[in-house]
Amino acid sequence: MADHILAIDVNGDRHRVLVTDQRTLLEVLREDLGLTGTKHGCDVGECGACTVLVDDKPVLSCLVIARQVDGSSVQTVEGLAHDGKPDLLQEAFAELGAAQCGYCTPGMLISARSLLDDNPDPTTEEVQAGLAGNLCRCTGYIKIFDAVRLAAARDRGL
Amino acid sequence: MTQSFSVVGKPLPRVDSMDQTMGKTQYVDDMTLPDMLVGRHLLSIHAHARILRIDTSRAESLPGVRGVITGSDLPITYGILPISQDEHALAVDRVRYVGEPVAAVAAVDAATAEEALGLIDVEYEPLDEVVTLEQAFADDRPILHGDGLGQNVHRSAALEFGDVEEGFARADYIREDVFFFGGNTHAALETHAALASYSQTGKLTLWSSTQVPHYVHRTLEKVLELPAGRIRVVAPAIGGGFGGKTDPFSHELTAAKLSMVTGKPVKINLSREEVFYAHRGRHPVLMWIKTGFENDGTITSMRFKTFLDGGAYGSYGVASLYYTGALQPTTYRIPNYRFEGVRVFTNKPPCGPKRGHGTPQPRFGLECQLDKAADHLGIDPATIRRRNAVEPFSTTVNHLRITSCALVECIDKVVEESGFAGKHRQLPSGRGVGLAVGAYMSGAGLPIYFNDMPQSEVQVKVDRGGGVTVFSMATDIGQGSTTMLATVIAESLGLEPADMIMVTADTDLTPVDLGSYSSRVTFMAGNAAVVAGRKIRSRVVQAVADELETEPGSIVAEHGRVGVAGDPDRSVSWADGVRLAIAATGPLVESGGYTAPKLAGSFRGAGVGISPAYSYSACVVEVDCDAATGIVKVERVWLAHDIGRALNPLLTEGQVEGGVYMGLGEALYEEHAFRGSLHRGPSLLDYKIPTALDMPPVETFLIESDDPEGPFGAKEVGQGPLLPVIPAVANAIHDALGVRIDEVPITPPKIVAALREVSRGRPGRVGPVTIPDYEFTRLTRVEVPEGFVTP
Amino acid sequence: MTIRLPAFDYLTPETLEDAAQLLADPERSVVVVGGGTDVVPKMKRRQITPEVLVSLSRIESLHGIRIDESGACTIGASTTLAEIHDSTVVPEVFAAAAGDVASPQIRNSATVGGNLCLDTRCNYIDMSDSWRQASGYCLKDGGDTCWVAPRSNKCWAISSSDLATVAVALGGSVRLTSVRGERLIPIEALYNNDGMSYLTCAADEILVELVLPRGNGRATYRKLRRRGSIDFPLLGVAISARFDDAGMCVFARIVLGGIASAPLRAIEAEEFIVGRQLTDEVLEEAARLATQPARPQDNTDTGSRYRKWMVSVFVERALGDVAGDRA
Ligand SMILES: Cc1cc2nc3c(=O)[nH]c(=O)nc-3n(C[C@H](O)[C@H](O)[C@H](O)COP(=O)(O)OP(=O)(O)OC[C@H]3O[C@@H](n4cnc5c(N)ncnc54)[C@H](O)[C@@H]3O)c2cc1C
Ligand code: FES
Ligand code: FES
């Protein structure tokens, strides 16, 4: 049960991290890299709080064995901003009250980012489907749907 | 009344919203301290057993283990209510539910802590389990709290207001119904965590995801036998609470004790499964309701019996018990009312307060029964509710003072907006609409432990540069209390909420607020903030008036300036005004407090249900049901809420939507289910909280009744809107399919079972039919209050 | 974060041969892992604690979808469910079913190999070690009682893969590889109606690819779940059928998932509809016949009675889907 050096790109920065085989990506991000923006609500794939992008696809970092993504690029909520400027989604979430306790928010934002990258003009139903793996216990999702669509509209220059 | 506000009533974002969306908000498990250890609990694998022996020696000698403690290290009992001091941080001599913490370890890392748990040897002697109500009332089962065999009644209550028999004698129509409300739980997305650090100077700091830092502070003082002044409790950002973080919990005490034992910081983060065991969620309640009506639907009398399965410990149970009887008369004029309730102990995780604390269960029964009665009497659901609706500025038969009340306006609003009249009994089979109402307290009238001190204190300090720092122990669990406080202070001072520097939920730094429960924060901390804000404002206004040689009455503070109204040339900047005030009268630090008016009657149980104001809600739900599968799709929800005043419509709307969401979850999906004493599925896969695909559109209507005592007229919104949702769903399903599911949650199997009964020519109903044969003794008869008008 | 993985060796072979070699390790307990969305939670709950995990993710040849001359669709074991869902060349019903599995994030990691080999599930075993100690370890867990049916000597854990049900209905085959060589078997023959040894293949065999024949009929899949997402099937009904020009059914496969330890063929119902027009009466009778082999137990959400009732509802509706306007 040896240690390995994991080479990953996180939010544009190259990292080399010494990991044991049983380390998950979630643990690497939060504990080795101190990127605590990514949350956890179950540790076993049932809540979506730990969602991050691996090679541009949203996955549950609590289910990802870190070594499985050796050489990949990872994006977390901390990496959503561009040159210090918040992503449109981050602004829209803040503006419309899409975060109450804020605990689901990082995972939601990641899923929403991926959704908009694939579909710049989603209907509410498409937003629901895109966020179907992220549980939120506070908002009833409604302001989240609105925020995603607002960000999409702004992104399209509306 | 027309009052103009500068920031109150504006849909402004939370003051911390950008931190939240940038991933910068820190929750307890995001925190680390140098040399920090990881703590874990060993859980009981028995529902009821004597602990014969615990041997921790093997665990202690595992390399990397720094501390192991058991019940004998924390022998002092505690509990949230002074009358229910029945919990130990770690089980002493006996375990009472599967998942109860038995020992705790602190180790250098998670893997070592886990390995250590496996090395703790516990020898148990299993005892007979008490799982059901019947078993709890039996004489031949072991008493959970005490020795020997006997009934496991925790507490019972029996109160009569007026004369119910006389009321029934007057009735044209009397009906009796039995309902069951299954237990459910908060399932806040953040699992509980506590980080404790005990310093060499003998000072303990605990960061905890708690809704009640003040009560945790008191509990640590008691159990750890440390002076309160040497304990600091901080609640950083909290990832949701809903009542699930409102008790003092084992891990808060064990993390603290382990830090004291090891001399190092210790963090304990409960697993999702452990949160299901720590629970304190909705009590399962069996209820029997007998109500008398006149032919026009007017209620003449009501008897309400409730049976609460409390789980293994007291928690808030005594209060929960009384709450199952207290708020029925806040929506309907019930001239004669008898409430009898009993809470039992069983070998399951303890139940406690969840959003709506003790009131969603009876509200469900009451609102369903009202629809059944309306059906029988040929009255429509809206009319029967309007006919019985309480009036503003009245007193209920059980001595609750009602102030502002827009119940009828709420009913009218949702009925109109949803087109209820044109839909009820008129939609095609499978589709239906349901109506229900509810009311909730804007803060419990009394503190949890008896005292005459203010229930909330707020302090405001203004810097010479004009910066305003607000100190309050009010704890933001996502409901937006920090933003509410910033809004209230900013309104008073003519500034923007985002400019306020907020210091909250820290027992070292902030004056006491009792905590985020019973929807008390906006009303109580809000009022305290109004007082503090006014004091600051009047000092600045006075100083500026003196400077401008005019009367303070002609001075206004708005948009960051203080000066003569309508004359920009005769004004100074806020910061200059502040400097003038400090120069004139010294440090600009003021505080405000709020104590609820004394409202409690003099009978036993009178302290539960009183509140300085009640919020009101009405809800219409439209459903589309698949009769073959029993799957219910909620098409749309209309909810009107009498909030007094929406200090921030964006945040209050969010509370309504969240309450509707949680209500729909309780109505259709969620159940804290057990197989015997074993939890059926302590996970977010088995415990079904609705996903984004399960949420219907919600139309929210905020009705402003301008409460005379609320801060700027405001009342609560965090809990009330959940209440009518559950019975509205049940009533809508009845409208759609003609079946009555008198049991929550209303799952597809129950609907299909009811429809199969119908196809066999039997009544289409699923639900309990009998209640235990338990005799309520010591009935207290209470005179109707002075000024109570019978309809 | 409280729940951690136990220790293991993680091996990432780059060729199938190496992987097969590693799996054949006689000394250590070895488990093959695709996306890990089933293996990781199980290990976190200590249901399985293999000494070695052999990951297939670095084996290039296992990725991708191709169509051969016969029109058959071959899907490499490491193809993710999201890729399948987005594909325009896999049979539509299969792509749609892939989109019904779990949640969007899981579908980005989950592989078709893992889905087809998904361990059977039961709410007496998909629990933490501490819960299982409290309950008592069951048959599948090294104990001597099946808590679902205590008098049974068989384990009743449920086959819960959506795609297995569909693949059986479509008459798919799977290619398996081990150090002993390669074989292609009908996917139906991969499953065993036993919660413990639910796969007929050897533990060291790797599912290399799924082959779905070119469809020349109609097919459908209906999934029963409580929530719109995340949940496993409480019942899955997959049907493929062909009709002649007169609207007569000439071929039918009706497969039930989520109610037994393997995808279950409703053979009597299949035989009944072949040679018939799918009238309402025929649908109803077929649905009744399909219910007969179903013996759901009380080991997932909603209990056994309801799921048994739902078999006929779902079969009738699914038959309605394939009957279309021909009935
Ligand atoms: C919250 C949640 C919800 C879920 N919902 C669903 C659902 O609705 N429907 C559903 O079908 N599944 C569901 N799953 C289960 C699982 O995510 C999927 O079945 C997934 O497709 C499994 O694929 P994987 O690659 O991640 O499998 P892995 O975890 O990698 O493996 C699963 C099993 O297959 C074996 N295996 C993997 N690849 C191969 C191979 N090539 N050859 C031989 N054996 C192999 C592994 O040893 C293991 O036993 C859910 C899981 C979670 C956590
Ligand atoms: S932590 Fe819940 S899905 Fe990963
Ligand atoms: S905002 Fe609290 S969980 Fe979503």
mmCIF file with all atom_site columns, C-alpha atoms in Angstrom, chain B residues 29 40 45 98 110 114 269-271 273 277 626 628-629 631 668-669 675 678-682 684-685 688-689 693-694 747-749 752 756, chain C residues 1-4 46 121 123-124 127-128 130-131 133-135 224 226-232 298 300-302 305-306 309-310 313-314 317:
data_model
loop_
_atom_site.group_PDB
_atom_site.id
_atom_site.type_symbol
_atom_site.label_atom_id
_atom_site.label_alt_id
_atom_site.label_comp_id
_atom_site.label_asym_id
_atom_site.label_entity_id
_atom_site.label_seq_id
_atom_site.pdbx_PDB_ins_code
_atom_site.Cartn_x
_atom_site.Cartn_y
_atom_site.Cartn_z
_atom_site.occupancy
_atom_site.B_iso_or_equiv
_atom_site.pdbx_formal_charge
_atom_site.auth_seq_id
_atom_site.auth_comp_id
_atom_site.auth_asym_id
_atom_site.auth_atom_id
_atom_site.pdbx_PDB_model_num
ATOM 1  C CA . ASP B 1 29  ? -15.346 20.970 8.860   1.00 0.00 ? 29  ASP B CA 1
ATOM 2  C CA . ARG B 1 40  ? -14.686 9.585  16.206  1.00 0.00 ? 40  ARG B CA 1
ATOM 3  C CA . ILE B 1 45  ? -25.004 -1.814 18.136  1.00 0.00 ? 45  ILE B CA 1
ATOM 4  C CA . VAL B 1 98  ? -28.699 1.802  18.018  1.00 0.00 ? 98  VAL B CA 1
ATOM 5  C CA . ALA B 1 110 ? -9.007  9.403  10.406  1.00 0.00 ? 110 ALA B CA 1
ATOM 6  C CA . GLU B 1 114 ? -11.307 4.302  12.848  1.00 0.00 ? 114 GLU B CA 1
ATOM 7  C CA . ASN B 1 269 ? -17.504 15.497 12.073  1.00 0.00 ? 269 ASN B CA 1
ATOM 8  C CA . LEU B 1 270 ? -20.512 13.230 12.241  1.00 0.00 ? 270 LEU B CA 1
ATOM 9  C CA . SER B 1 271 ? -21.054 10.907 9.336   1.00 0.00 ? 271 SER B CA 1
ATOM 10 C CA . GLU B 1 273 ? -25.452 7.956  9.334   1.00 0.00 ? 273 GLU B CA 1
ATOM 11 C CA . TYR B 1 277 ? -29.002 8.768  14.885  1.00 0.00 ? 277 TYR B CA 1
ATOM 12 C CA . ASP B 1 626 ? -51.312 8.394  -11.624 1.00 0.00 ? 626 ASP B CA 1
ATOM 13 C CA . ALA B 1 628 ? -52.309 2.969  -11.445 1.00 0.00 ? 628 ALA B CA 1
ATOM 14 C CA . THR B 1 629 ? -48.952 3.642  -9.797  1.00 0.00 ? 629 THR B CA 1
ATOM 15 C CA . ILE B 1 631 ? -47.309 8.434  -8.110  1.00 0.00 ? 631 ILE B CA 1
ATOM 16 C CA . LEU B 1 668 ? -44.875 12.590 -0.208  1.00 0.00 ? 668 LEU B CA 1
ATOM 17 C CA . TYR B 1 669 ? -41.389 11.202 0.270   1.00 0.00 ? 669 TYR B CA 1
ATOM 18 C CA . ARG B 1 675 ? -37.660 -1.961 11.208  1.00 0.00 ? 675 ARG B CA 1
ATOM 19 C CA . LEU B 1 678 ? -33.168 -0.532 13.496  1.00 0.00 ? 678 LEU B CA 1
ATOM 20 C CA . HIS B 1 679 ? -33.187 2.446  11.168  1.00 0.00 ? 679 HIS B CA 1
ATOM 21 C CA . ARG B 1 680 ? -34.356 1.311  7.743   1.00 0.00 ? 680 ARG B CA 1
ATOM 22 C CA . GLY B 1 681 ? -31.947 3.468  5.853   1.00 0.00 ? 681 GLY B CA 1
ATOM 23 C CA . PRO B 1 682 ? -29.772 6.091  7.523   1.00 0.00 ? 682 PRO B CA 1
ATOM 24 C CA . LEU B 1 684 ? -29.521 10.217 1.712   1.00 0.00 ? 684 LEU B CA 1
ATOM 25 C CA . LEU B 1 685 ? -30.285 7.445  -0.757  1.00 0.00 ? 685 LEU B CA 1
ATOM 26 C CA . LYS B 1 688 ? -35.733 10.507 0.128   1.00 0.00 ? 688 LYS B CA 1
ATOM 27 C CA . ILE B 1 689 ? -35.394 14.249 0.102   1.00 0.00 ? 689 ILE B CA 1
ATOM 28 C CA . LEU B 1 693 ? -36.709 17.184 -10.706 1.00 0.00 ? 693 LEU B CA 1
ATOM 29 C CA . ASP B 1 694 ? -39.328 16.741 -8.006  1.00 0.00 ? 694 ASP B CA 1
ATOM 30 C CA . THR B 1 747 ? -46.531 7.139  -0.581  1.00 0.00 ? 747 THR B CA 1
ATOM 31 C CA . PRO B 1 748 ? -47.521 5.445  -3.837  1.00 0.00 ? 748 PRO B CA 1
ATOM 32 C CA . PRO B 1 749 ? -48.198 2.078  -2.145  1.00 0.00 ? 749 PRO B CA 1
ATOM 33 C CA . VAL B 1 752 ? -52.717 2.239  -4.681  1.00 0.00 ? 752 VAL B CA 1
ATOM 34 C CA . ARG B 1 756 ? -57.817 -1.151 -4.537  1.00 0.00 ? 756 ARG B CA 1
ATOM 35 C CA . MET C 2 1   ? -15.224 13.890 5.973   1.00 0.00 ? 1   MET C CA 1
ATOM 36 C CA . THR C 2 2   ? -15.704 10.929 8.165   1.00 0.00 ? 2   THR C CA 1
ATOM 37 C CA . ILE C 2 3   ? -16.156 7.957  5.916   1.00 0.00 ? 3   ILE C CA 1
ATOM 38 C CA . ARG C 2 4   ? -12.862 6.893  4.370   1.00 0.00 ? 4   ARG C CA 1
ATOM 39 C CA . ARG C 2 46  ? -16.705 -1.982 4.474   1.00 0.00 ? 46  ARG C CA 1
ATOM 40 C CA . ARG C 2 121 ? -28.420 -4.660 -3.550  1.00 0.00 ? 121 ARG C CA 1
ATOM 41 C CA . ASN C 2 123 ? -31.254 -2.801 2.460   1.00 0.00 ? 123 ASN C CA 1
ATOM 42 C CA . TYR C 2 124 ? -29.820 -5.278 4.916   1.00 0.00 ? 124 TYR C CA 1
ATOM 43 C CA . MET C 2 127 ? -25.241 -0.266 5.202   1.00 0.00 ? 127 MET C CA 1
ATOM 44 C CA . SER C 2 128 ? -22.295 0.679  7.367   1.00 0.00 ? 128 SER C CA 1
ATOM 45 C CA . SER C 2 130 ? -21.798 -0.762 12.492  1.00 0.00 ? 130 SER C CA 1
ATOM 46 C CA . TRP C 2 131 ? -25.397 -1.031 11.203  1.00 0.00 ? 131 TRP C CA 1
ATOM 47 C CA . GLN C 2 133 ? -23.280 -5.520 13.302  1.00 0.00 ? 133 GLN C CA 1
ATOM 48 C CA . ALA C 2 134 ? -26.435 -4.249 14.949  1.00 0.00 ? 134 ALA C CA 1
ATOM 49 C CA . SER C 2 135 ? -28.590 -6.197 12.541  1.00 0.00 ? 135 SER C CA 1
ATOM 50 C CA . LEU C 2 224 ? -40.106 2.826  -11.338 1.00 0.00 ? 224 LEU C CA 1
ATOM 51 C CA . ARG C 2 226 ? -39.584 7.414  -6.089  1.00 0.00 ? 226 ARG C CA 1
ATOM 52 C CA . ARG C 2 227 ? -37.655 10.502 -7.089  1.00 0.00 ? 227 ARG C CA 1
ATOM 53 C CA . GLY C 2 228 ? -36.914 11.914 -10.490 1.00 0.00 ? 228 GLY C CA 1
ATOM 54 C CA . SER C 2 229 ? -33.225 11.219 -10.089 1.00 0.00 ? 229 SER C CA 1
ATOM 55 C CA . ILE C 2 230 ? -30.559 9.407  -8.067  1.00 0.00 ? 230 ILE C CA 1
ATOM 56 C CA . ASP C 2 231 ? -32.749 6.435  -7.139  1.00 0.00 ? 231 ASP C CA 1
ATOM 57 C CA . PHE C 2 232 ? -32.119 2.861  -8.228  1.00 0.00 ? 232 PHE C CA 1
ATOM 58 C CA . ASP C 2 298 ? -39.223 -6.278 1.328   1.00 0.00 ? 298 ASP C CA 1
ATOM 59 C CA . THR C 2 300 ? -35.774 -1.951 -0.868  1.00 0.00 ? 300 THR C CA 1
ATOM 60 C CA . ASP C 2 301 ? -38.058 1.060  -0.810  1.00 0.00 ? 301 ASP C CA 1
ATOM 61 C CA . THR C 2 302 ? -41.881 0.633  -1.059  1.00 0.00 ? 302 THR C CA 1
ATOM 62 C CA . ARG C 2 305 ? -46.682 -6.022 -2.353  1.00 0.00 ? 305 ARG C CA 1
ATOM 63 C CA . TYR C 2 306 ? -46.640 -2.748 -4.215  1.00 0.00 ? 306 TYR C CA 1
ATOM 64 C CA . TRP C 2 309 ? -48.673 -4.875 -8.275  1.00 0.00 ? 309 TRP C CA 1
ATOM 65 C CA . MET C 2 310 ? -46.545 -2.554 -10.318 1.00 0.00 ? 310 MET C CA 1
ATOM 66 C CA . VAL C 2 313 ? -48.971 -1.928 -14.548 1.00 0.00 ? 313 VAL C CA 1
ATOM 67 C CA . PHE C 2 314 ? -45.513 -1.440 -15.989 1.00 0.00 ? 314 PHE C CA 1
ATOM 68 C CA . ARG C 2 317 ? -47.717 0.184  -20.242 1.00 0.00 ? 317 ARG C CA 1
#
